[in-house]
Amino acid sequence: SQQGEEDPQALSIQEGENATMNCSYKTSINNLQWYRQNSGRGLVHLILIRSNEREKHSGRLRVTLDTSKKSSSLLITASRAADTASYFCASISGTYKYIFGTGTRLKVLA
Amino acid sequence: DTGVSQDPRHKITKRGQNVTFRCDPISEHNRLYWYRQTLGQGPEFLTYFQNEAQLEKSRLLSDRFSAERPKGSFSTLEIQRTEQGDSAMYLCASALEGSPYNEQFFGPGTRLTVL
């Protein structure tokens, strides 16, 4: 399969805690993106990190990228019940081909 | 609503029938993608259009699958002689070439069930 792997597959935390999910990909990339998918809804873009960047922040999101290990992590700080969703990384090689990971299903308990 | 729309949202068909799905991207977006997503998995790339040109087609797509984007606007995905293994969510996404964040905007998907 072309798909990247995400770890853990499922994560359950209490509201206010931080959530960390990891993604590994297989090919060299131009950039990597993270998407969120709520149950029964489409995917929504969260954040992009380029191959020459190591860390990126957006609000409560922090993304890191280690191209030598072909891995990325997404940290959500001070989680809320509304963060309950599946999170996918998407690696982009070339100019347009997106390879999505298998996803992490996050559940935030109120 | 100026987002990506897909029609129908749900399709139930019998094995062996043909089905066609439509995707209307965001109007100024010149890139259009089709993906397939099964339960518990991430989206799998099927095909990509830049304007009306189909630039890449995944090896996942058998010759029963065909996609078009005749005028560089809406796109259709047809599955001929459907099989039970075709049951999945079919997602369409569009993007604007040169956008700073290179993000894709996804539609709500068409859920296909093949009986």
XYZ file of C-alpha atoms in Angstrom:
225
model
C 0.000 0.000 0.000
C 1.112 3.517 -0.659
C -0.431 4.765 2.524
C 1.601 6.102 5.384
C 1.164 4.783 8.873
C -0.207 6.700 11.816
C 0.288 5.962 15.435
C -1.631 5.432 17.592
C -4.624 4.160 15.654
C -6.884 5.359 18.454
C -6.412 7.741 21.353
C -8.737 8.614 24.200
C -7.946 11.524 26.524
C -9.632 13.843 28.986
C -10.587 17.366 28.030
C -7.714 19.729 28.747
C -5.004 17.141 28.139
C -2.649 17.221 25.200
C -2.938 14.772 22.327
C 0.025 13.646 20.248
C -0.219 11.602 17.098
C 2.529 10.465 14.794
C 2.761 9.816 11.118
C 5.343 8.003 9.026
C 5.560 8.245 5.269
C 7.418 6.336 2.617
C 8.777 8.651 -0.062
C 10.603 11.945 -0.190
C 8.176 14.832 0.085
C 7.709 18.468 -0.826
C 5.437 19.117 2.112
C 3.191 17.358 4.581
C -0.268 18.346 5.682
C -2.611 17.333 8.443
C -6.358 16.982 7.980
C -9.241 16.392 10.363
C -12.338 14.355 9.606
C -15.330 14.498 11.874
C -17.696 11.563 11.920
C -19.811 11.650 8.787
C -18.179 14.800 7.420
C -15.540 15.705 4.904
C -11.895 16.316 5.569
C -10.723 19.740 6.636
C -7.189 21.032 6.186
C -5.456 21.928 9.455
C -1.846 22.812 8.796
C 0.968 22.452 6.271
C 4.661 22.010 6.967
C 7.203 22.237 4.181
C 10.094 19.819 3.798
C 12.619 22.466 4.825
C 10.760 23.280 8.044
C 11.103 21.405 11.305
C 8.257 22.851 13.348
C 5.095 24.816 12.725
C 2.446 26.255 15.024
C -1.151 27.220 14.416
C -3.283 28.060 17.420
C -3.394 24.951 19.616
C -1.687 22.860 16.943
C 2.014 22.119 16.760
C 3.479 20.056 13.956
C 6.996 18.717 13.679
C 8.707 17.121 10.717
C 11.777 14.894 10.644
C 12.639 14.170 7.035
C 15.558 11.934 7.996
C 13.119 9.609 9.752
C 10.282 10.272 7.327
C 7.999 11.122 10.204
C 5.808 13.914 11.500
C 3.879 14.533 14.677
C 0.797 16.569 15.469
C 0.288 17.913 18.965
C -3.068 19.336 20.021
C -2.782 21.224 23.274
C -5.552 21.794 25.816
C -7.897 19.468 23.948
C -11.632 20.048 23.794
C -14.535 17.697 23.188
C -14.920 19.340 19.772
C -11.470 18.013 18.817
C -12.943 14.502 18.709
C -12.294 13.369 15.150
C -9.971 11.334 12.970
C -6.703 12.980 12.040
C -4.783 12.158 8.872
C -1.413 13.196 7.594
C -0.991 13.643 3.866
C 2.438 13.624 2.308
C 2.920 15.336 -1.019
C 5.589 14.230 -3.436
C 5.916 15.982 -6.727
C 3.456 18.784 -7.286
C 0.117 17.213 -6.718
C -0.004 13.628 -5.496
C -1.255 13.321 -1.907
C -0.673 10.120 0.047
C -2.789 9.928 3.172
C -1.973 7.995 6.307
C -4.272 5.490 7.931
C -5.430 7.990 10.535
C -5.624 8.403 14.293
C -9.074 8.381 15.869
C -9.047 10.840 18.739
C -11.724 10.882 21.391
C -11.752 13.718 23.905
C -13.845 13.007 26.952
C -15.627 15.891 28.643
C -22.546 27.506 -0.380
C -19.345 27.842 -2.406
C -17.642 24.666 -1.211
C -17.115 21.404 -3.069
C -20.335 19.544 -3.682
C -20.915 15.925 -4.616
C -23.956 14.172 -5.919
C -25.477 11.853 -4.937
C -24.567 11.636 -1.271
C -25.593 8.011 -1.099
C -25.951 5.359 -3.767
C -27.104 1.791 -3.324
C -26.776 -0.425 -6.344
C -26.779 -4.064 -7.277
C -23.644 -5.842 -8.341
C -23.079 -5.516 -12.057
C -24.800 -2.150 -12.440
C -23.067 1.016 -13.585
C -22.965 4.107 -11.378
C -21.873 7.682 -11.997
C -20.945 10.283 -9.424
C -20.600 14.002 -9.930
C -18.290 16.501 -8.277
C -18.574 20.287 -8.516
C -15.354 21.892 -7.284
C -14.874 25.392 -5.989
C -15.282 27.513 -9.073
C -11.789 28.973 -9.485
C -9.966 25.770 -8.553
C -8.137 24.181 -11.457
C -7.044 21.007 -9.635
C -9.495 18.220 -8.945
C -8.902 14.914 -7.188
C -10.885 11.744 -6.616
C -10.227 9.499 -3.639
C -11.741 6.340 -2.237
C -12.056 5.825 1.504
C -13.046 2.629 3.250
C -13.969 2.303 6.900
C -11.069 2.916 9.223
C -8.683 3.926 6.453
C -7.399 7.149 5.041
C -8.375 8.372 1.584
C -6.663 6.536 -1.269
C -5.755 8.555 -4.337
C -7.629 7.540 -7.471
C -7.054 10.222 -10.056
C -6.097 13.856 -10.598
C -7.133 16.504 -13.095
C -5.463 19.781 -13.847
C -8.104 21.744 -15.689
C -9.576 19.219 -18.130
C -6.463 17.055 -18.393
C -6.312 13.823 -16.413
C -2.677 13.803 -15.381
C -2.524 10.750 -13.194
C -4.558 7.653 -12.558
C -3.829 5.268 -9.721
C -3.045 1.632 -10.329
C -5.911 1.031 -7.899
C -8.283 2.015 -10.667
C -9.235 -0.897 -12.833
C -10.493 -0.337 -16.348
C -14.028 -0.401 -14.917
C -13.390 3.075 -13.532
C -13.345 6.175 -15.680
C -13.292 9.828 -14.779
C -13.811 12.922 -16.854
C -13.637 16.649 -16.424
C -14.822 17.794 -19.831
C -14.701 21.560 -19.463
C -12.314 21.840 -16.573
C -15.149 22.486 -14.162
C -17.273 19.631 -12.812
C -16.072 16.041 -12.919
C -17.733 12.656 -13.128
C -16.525 9.298 -11.900
C -18.138 6.253 -13.461
C -17.849 2.702 -12.229
C -18.981 0.034 -14.637
C -20.076 -3.468 -13.640
C -19.869 -2.665 -9.954
C -18.534 -5.250 -7.527
C -19.077 -5.560 -3.806
C -15.468 -4.500 -3.274
C -16.306 -1.138 -4.787
C -18.378 -0.268 -1.712
C -16.698 2.761 -0.178
C -16.912 6.493 0.261
C -15.816 8.336 -2.870
C -14.377 11.733 -2.090
C -13.716 14.628 -4.389
C -11.380 17.480 -3.573
C -10.324 20.616 -5.365
C -7.366 22.922 -5.015
C -5.982 26.075 -6.539
C -2.601 25.755 -8.178
C -0.125 28.088 -6.561
C -2.095 28.620 -3.360
C 0.276 29.263 -0.454
C -0.956 26.405 1.702
C -1.509 23.936 -1.128
C -4.588 22.732 0.663
C -7.298 20.577 -0.757
C -10.942 21.319 -0.104
C -12.978 18.174 0.212
C -16.579 17.519 -0.617
C -18.879 15.520 1.666
C -18.412 12.362 -0.376
C -20.655 9.843 -2.081
C -21.188 6.669 -0.117
C -21.562 3.698 -2.458
C -23.042 0.415 -1.319
C -22.961 -2.476 -3.754
C -25.310 -5.294 -2.831
